[in-house]
XYZ file of C-alpha atoms in Angstrom:
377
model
C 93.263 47.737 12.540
C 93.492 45.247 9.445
C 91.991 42.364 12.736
C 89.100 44.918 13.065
C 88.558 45.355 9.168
C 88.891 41.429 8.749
C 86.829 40.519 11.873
C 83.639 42.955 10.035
C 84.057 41.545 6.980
C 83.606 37.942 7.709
C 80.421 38.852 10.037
C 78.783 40.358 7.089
C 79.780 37.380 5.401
C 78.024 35.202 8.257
C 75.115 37.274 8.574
C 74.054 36.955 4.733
C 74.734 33.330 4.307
C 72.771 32.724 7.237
C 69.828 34.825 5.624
C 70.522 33.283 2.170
C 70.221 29.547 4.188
C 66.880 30.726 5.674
C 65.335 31.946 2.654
C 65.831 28.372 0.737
C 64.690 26.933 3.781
C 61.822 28.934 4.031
C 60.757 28.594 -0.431
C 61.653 24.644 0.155
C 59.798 24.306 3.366
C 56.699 26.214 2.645
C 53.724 25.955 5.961
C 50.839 23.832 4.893
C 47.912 25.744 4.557
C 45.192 26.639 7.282
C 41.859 26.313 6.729
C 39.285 26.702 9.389
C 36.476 24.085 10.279
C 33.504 24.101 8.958
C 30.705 23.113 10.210
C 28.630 20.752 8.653
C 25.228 19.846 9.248
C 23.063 16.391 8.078
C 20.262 17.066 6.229
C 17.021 15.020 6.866
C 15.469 13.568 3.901
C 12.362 13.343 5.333
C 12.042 16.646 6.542
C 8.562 18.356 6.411
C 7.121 14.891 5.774
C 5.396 11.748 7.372
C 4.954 8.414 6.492
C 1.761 7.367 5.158
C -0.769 5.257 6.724
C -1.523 3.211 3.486
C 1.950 2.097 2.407
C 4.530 2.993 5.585
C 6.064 5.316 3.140
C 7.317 8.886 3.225
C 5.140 11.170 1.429
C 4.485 14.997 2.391
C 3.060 15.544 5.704
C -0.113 17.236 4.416
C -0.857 13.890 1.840
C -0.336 11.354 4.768
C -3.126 13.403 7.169
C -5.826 13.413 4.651
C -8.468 10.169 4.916
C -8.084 7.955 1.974
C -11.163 7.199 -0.953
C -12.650 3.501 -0.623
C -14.131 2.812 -3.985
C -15.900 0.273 -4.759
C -14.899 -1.573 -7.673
C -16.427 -4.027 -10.137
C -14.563 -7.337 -10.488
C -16.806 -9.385 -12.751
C -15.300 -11.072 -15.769
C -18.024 -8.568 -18.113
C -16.564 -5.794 -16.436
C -12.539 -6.044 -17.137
C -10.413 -4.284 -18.012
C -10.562 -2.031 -14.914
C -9.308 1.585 -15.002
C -6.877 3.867 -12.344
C -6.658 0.632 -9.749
C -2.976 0.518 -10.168
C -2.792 3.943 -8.387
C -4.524 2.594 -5.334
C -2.388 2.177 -1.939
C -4.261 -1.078 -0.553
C -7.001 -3.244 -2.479
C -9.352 -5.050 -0.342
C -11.289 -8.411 -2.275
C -14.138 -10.627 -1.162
C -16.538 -12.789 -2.341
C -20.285 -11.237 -2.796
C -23.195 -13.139 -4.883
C -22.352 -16.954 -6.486
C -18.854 -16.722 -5.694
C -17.720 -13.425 -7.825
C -15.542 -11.176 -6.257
C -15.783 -7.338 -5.518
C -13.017 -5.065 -4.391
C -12.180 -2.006 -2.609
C -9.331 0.551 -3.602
C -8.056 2.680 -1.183
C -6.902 6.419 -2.556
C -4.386 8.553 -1.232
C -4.261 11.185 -3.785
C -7.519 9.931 -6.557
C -7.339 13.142 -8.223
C -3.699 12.074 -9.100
C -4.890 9.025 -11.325
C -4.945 9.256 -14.882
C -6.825 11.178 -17.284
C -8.155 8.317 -19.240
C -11.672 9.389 -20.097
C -13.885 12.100 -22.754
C -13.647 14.894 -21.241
C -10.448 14.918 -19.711
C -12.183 13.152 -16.577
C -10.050 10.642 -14.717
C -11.446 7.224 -14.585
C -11.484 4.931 -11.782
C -13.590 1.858 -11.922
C -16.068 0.815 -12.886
C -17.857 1.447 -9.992
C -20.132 -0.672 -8.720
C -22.543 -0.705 -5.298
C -21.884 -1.310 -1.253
C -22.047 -4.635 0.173
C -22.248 -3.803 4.069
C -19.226 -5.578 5.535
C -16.741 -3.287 3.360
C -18.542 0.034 4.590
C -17.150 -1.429 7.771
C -13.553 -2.160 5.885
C -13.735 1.658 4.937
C -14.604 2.736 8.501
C -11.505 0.889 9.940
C -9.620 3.153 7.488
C -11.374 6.300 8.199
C -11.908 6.917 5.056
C -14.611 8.252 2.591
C -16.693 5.331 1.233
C -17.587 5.584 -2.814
C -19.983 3.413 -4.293
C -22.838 3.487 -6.796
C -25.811 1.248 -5.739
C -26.301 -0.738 -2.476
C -27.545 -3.705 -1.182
C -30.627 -3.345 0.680
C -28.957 -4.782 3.746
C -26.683 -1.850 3.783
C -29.275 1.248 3.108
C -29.936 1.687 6.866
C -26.604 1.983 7.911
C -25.563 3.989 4.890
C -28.427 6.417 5.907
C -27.283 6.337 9.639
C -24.620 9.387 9.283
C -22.328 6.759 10.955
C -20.162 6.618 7.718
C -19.433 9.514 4.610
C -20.466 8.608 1.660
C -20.156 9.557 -1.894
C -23.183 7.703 -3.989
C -25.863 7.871 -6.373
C -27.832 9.757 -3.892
C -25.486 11.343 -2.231
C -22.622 13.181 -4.413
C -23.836 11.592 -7.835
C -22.034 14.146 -9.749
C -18.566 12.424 -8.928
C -19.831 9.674 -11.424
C -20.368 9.445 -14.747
C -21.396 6.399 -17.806
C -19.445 5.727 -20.128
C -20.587 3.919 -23.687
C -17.772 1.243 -23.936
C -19.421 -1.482 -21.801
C -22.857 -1.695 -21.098
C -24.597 -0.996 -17.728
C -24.016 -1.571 -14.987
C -20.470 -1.811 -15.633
C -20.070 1.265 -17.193
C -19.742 3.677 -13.916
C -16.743 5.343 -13.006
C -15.741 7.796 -11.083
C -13.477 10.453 -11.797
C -10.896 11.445 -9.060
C -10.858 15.308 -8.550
C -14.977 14.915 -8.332
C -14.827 13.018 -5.781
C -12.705 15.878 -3.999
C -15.232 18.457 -5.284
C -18.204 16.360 -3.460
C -16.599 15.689 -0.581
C -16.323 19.641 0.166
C -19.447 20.302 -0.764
C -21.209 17.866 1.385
C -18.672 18.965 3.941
C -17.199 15.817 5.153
C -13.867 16.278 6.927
C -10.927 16.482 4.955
C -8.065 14.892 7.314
C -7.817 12.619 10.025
C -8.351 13.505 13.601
C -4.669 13.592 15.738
C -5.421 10.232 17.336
C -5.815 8.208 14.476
C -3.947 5.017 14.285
C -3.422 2.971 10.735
C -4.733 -0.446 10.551
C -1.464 -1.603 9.345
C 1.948 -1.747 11.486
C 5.091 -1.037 9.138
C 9.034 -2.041 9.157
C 11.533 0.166 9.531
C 12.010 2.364 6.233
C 15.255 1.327 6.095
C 14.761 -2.389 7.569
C 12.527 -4.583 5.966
C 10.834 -7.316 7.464
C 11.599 -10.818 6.709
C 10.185 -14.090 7.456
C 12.407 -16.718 8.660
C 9.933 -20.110 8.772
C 7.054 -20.551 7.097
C 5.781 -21.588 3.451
C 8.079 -20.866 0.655
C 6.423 -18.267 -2.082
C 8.873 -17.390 -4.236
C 7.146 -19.006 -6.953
C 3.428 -18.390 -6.721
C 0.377 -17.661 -4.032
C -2.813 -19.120 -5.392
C -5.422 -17.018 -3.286
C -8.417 -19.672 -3.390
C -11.269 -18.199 -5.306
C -13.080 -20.538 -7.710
C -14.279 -17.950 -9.982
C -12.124 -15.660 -10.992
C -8.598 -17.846 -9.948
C -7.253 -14.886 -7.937
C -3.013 -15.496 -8.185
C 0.195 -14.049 -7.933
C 3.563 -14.564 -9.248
C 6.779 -13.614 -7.425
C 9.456 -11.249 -8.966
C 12.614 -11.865 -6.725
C 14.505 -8.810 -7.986
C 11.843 -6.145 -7.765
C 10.703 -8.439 -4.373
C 6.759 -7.573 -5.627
C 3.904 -10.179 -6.514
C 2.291 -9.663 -9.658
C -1.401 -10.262 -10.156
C -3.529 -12.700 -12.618
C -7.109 -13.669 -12.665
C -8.853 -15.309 -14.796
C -6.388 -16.794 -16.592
C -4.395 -13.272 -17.688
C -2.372 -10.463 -16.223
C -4.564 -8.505 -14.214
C -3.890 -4.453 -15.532
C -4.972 -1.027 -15.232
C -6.407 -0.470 -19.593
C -6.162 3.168 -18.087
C -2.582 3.340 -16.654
C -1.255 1.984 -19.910
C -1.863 -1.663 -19.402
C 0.395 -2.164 -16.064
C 0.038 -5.358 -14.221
C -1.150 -4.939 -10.618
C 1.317 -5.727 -8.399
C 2.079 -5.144 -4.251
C 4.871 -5.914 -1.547
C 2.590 -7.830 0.895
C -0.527 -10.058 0.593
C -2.693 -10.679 3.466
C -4.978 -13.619 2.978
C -7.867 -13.419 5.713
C -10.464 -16.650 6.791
C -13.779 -15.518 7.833
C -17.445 -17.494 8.514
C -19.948 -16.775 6.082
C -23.708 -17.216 6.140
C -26.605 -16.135 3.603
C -28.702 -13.329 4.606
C -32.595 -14.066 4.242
C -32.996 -13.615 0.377
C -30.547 -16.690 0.199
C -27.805 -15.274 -2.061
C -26.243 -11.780 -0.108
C -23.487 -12.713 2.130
C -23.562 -12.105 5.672
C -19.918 -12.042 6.869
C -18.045 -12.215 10.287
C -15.945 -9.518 10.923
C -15.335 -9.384 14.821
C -14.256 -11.819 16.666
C -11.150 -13.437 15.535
C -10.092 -16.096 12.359
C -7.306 -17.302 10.780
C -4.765 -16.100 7.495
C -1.514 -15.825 5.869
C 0.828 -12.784 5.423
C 3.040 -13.688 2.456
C 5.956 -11.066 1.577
C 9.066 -11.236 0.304
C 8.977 -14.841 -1.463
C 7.475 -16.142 2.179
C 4.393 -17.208 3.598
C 3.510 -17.252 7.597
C 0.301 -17.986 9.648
C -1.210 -15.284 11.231
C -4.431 -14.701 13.058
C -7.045 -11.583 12.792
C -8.820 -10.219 15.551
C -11.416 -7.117 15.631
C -13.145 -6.372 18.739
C -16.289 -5.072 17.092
C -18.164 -5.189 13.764
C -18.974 -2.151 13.192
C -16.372 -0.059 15.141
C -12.534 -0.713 15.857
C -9.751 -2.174 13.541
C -8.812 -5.616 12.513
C -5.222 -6.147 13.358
C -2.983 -9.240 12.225
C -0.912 -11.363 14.831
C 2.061 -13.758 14.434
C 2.009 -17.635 16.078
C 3.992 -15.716 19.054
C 0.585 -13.155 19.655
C 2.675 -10.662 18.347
C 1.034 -7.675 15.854
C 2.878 -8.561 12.381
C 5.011 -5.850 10.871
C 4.340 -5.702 7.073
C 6.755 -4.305 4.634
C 6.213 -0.836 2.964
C 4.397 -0.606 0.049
C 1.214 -1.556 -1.569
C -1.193 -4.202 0.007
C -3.959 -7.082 -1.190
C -6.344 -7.915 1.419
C -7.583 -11.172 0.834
C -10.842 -11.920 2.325
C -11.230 -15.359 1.824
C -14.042 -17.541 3.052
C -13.291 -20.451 5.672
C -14.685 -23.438 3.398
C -12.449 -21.988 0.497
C -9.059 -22.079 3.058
C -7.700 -25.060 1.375
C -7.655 -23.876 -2.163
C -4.671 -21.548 -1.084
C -1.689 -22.091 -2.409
C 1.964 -21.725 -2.390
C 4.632 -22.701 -4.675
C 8.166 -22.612 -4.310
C 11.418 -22.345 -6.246
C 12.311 -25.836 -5.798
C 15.899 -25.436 -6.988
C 16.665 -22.704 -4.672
C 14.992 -24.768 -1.743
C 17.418 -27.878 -3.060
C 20.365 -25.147 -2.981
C 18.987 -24.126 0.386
C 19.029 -27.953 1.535
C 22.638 -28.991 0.467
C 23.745 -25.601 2.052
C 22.538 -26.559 5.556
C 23.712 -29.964 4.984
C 27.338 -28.889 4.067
């Protein structure tokens, strides 16, 4: 009997220790925690949008299917400063009369540019009138031609219903004078008016589905680089002799900044900011005199020589358009291949042939030295 009582007690014994021993075990030993997957999904930052035609940038997909404003824009020495130009996506300059230069600014958005003027108008320009081979420079663009004034070798074709336009004639209510300079170099146009015309005279608002840009862009997230050809880093001298069209190189920003005549070339109406782009295309073209001896008759079909210069580099290229009046000029490498400009803002630089060797490039000649004794090594 006292076997029996023994034998019970040490069992309970046994039994508790062995649940006391579990229970540390257990509070020492706690499971790790469970957590169920979840499911995680990349978001693209560039949803709902499309990159624009102008610049190879993102932008919202409405912005990048409406056609671009080409203004005309006065470039005479009596007419600086200019106003809103720094807001333009590509800038188009060639010679016209005695070796001044005119431009063209192409608009994404003009309504977005500043409001500079009485009024609380925006001010872009000053505005001054159509010579006929940039109607054609609009037309590669698609895009609605503003100017005030013409050349009389342009009034048929502006008159044809080949091209919009927004002129004196024609939507004169997008313009306005102004009393700070005197005339004619006191037109400008203000931005949202020239929205305001365009749907009134009913002129379509966005591209058709097959349009193609003029430009072909890198990679948004691979830039294009030139491996052999003229080193820029330091300066591009374009090769006008009247207004000394040049640009200087900022390495760290990799953008040129733009001079002429002798000063920074700004925007009085976008707080004095220097003009500046990514890539500067410099294009050759034959040039005769029309008739009256002084307008310019210029080749635009066929093809010519150029430079692209981006990213502190400068490389031949050649330009070919099939037809004057209809088609696009597109920009080839030594290889034949179309050249892939980097995103951003553009100068076109329509330069004629006999003026081809006033272009210039300069260098950083102690980074080419660096460069040298590198290779050497």
């Amino acid at each position: 009997m006292k076997v029996k009582v023994i034998t019970a007690i040490l069992s309970v014994v046994l039994i508790a220790g062995a649940g006391t021993a579990a229970y540390f075990y257990m509070r020492n030993n706690k499971p790790a925690k469970t957590t169920e997957a979840v499911e995680t999904t990349t978001t693209d930052p560039y949803a709902g949008m499309a990159r624009s035609f102008l610049t190879g940038k993102y932008i919202k997909e409405a912005d990048a299917k409406r056609r671009p404003y080409a203004v005309m824009i006065n470039n005479i020495q009596d007419a600086i400063p200019q106003s809103g130009i720094s807001k333009a996506s590509i800038i188009y300059e060639s010679p016209v009369e005695g070796s001044i230069t005119r431009m063209m600014a192409l608009f994404e958005k003009p309504e977005k540019v500043n409001k500079a003027a009485p009024g609380n108008d925006s001010k872009i320009g000053s505005v001054r009138s159509c010579r006929i081979y940039y109607a054609f420079m609009a037309l590669e663009w698609d895009a609605i031609y503003c100017h005030f004034g013409q050349s009389k070798y342009a009034k048929k074709f502006l008159h044809s219903g080949k091209i919009d336009v927004i002129n004196s004639w024609k939507g004169q209510n997008a313009y306005y004078r102004t009393s700070d300079k005197p005339a004619p170099h006191n037109c400008y146009a203000d931005g949202q008016k020239l929205l305001n015309q365009r749907k009134k005279l009913k002129y379509r608002k966005n591209h058709k589905d097959d349009f193609v840009g003029v430009f072909k862009f890198a990679p948004i997230d691979k830039p294009f680089e030139i491996t052999e050809g003229e080193d820029a880093s330091k300066k591009v001298v374009v090769g006008y002799n009247y207004n000394n069209a040049t640009y200087k190189y900022n390495a760290d920003k990799k953008l040129y900044y733009r001079y002429q005549y002798g000063n920074k070339h700004v925007d009085v109406a976008n707080h004095n900011k220097q003009l500046s782009c990514t890539n500067i295309v410099i294009q050759y073209v034959k040039t005769v005199l029309y008739p009256d001896g002084k307008s310019l008759k210029m080749t635009q079909n066929g093809e010519g020589k150029g430079w692209y210069v981006t990213h502190g580099k400068a490389m031949k290229i050649t330009w070919k358009k099939a037809k004057r009046k209809s088609g696009q000029t597109k920009y080839y490498d030594e290889n034949g291949q179309e050249i892939t400009l980097n995103n951003g803002k553009t100068f076109v630089q329509i330069v004629q042939r006999e003026d081809k060797k006033r272009t210039k490039f300069k260098g950083d000649k102690k980074a080419k030295q660096a460069e040298s004794q590198t290779q050497a090594n």
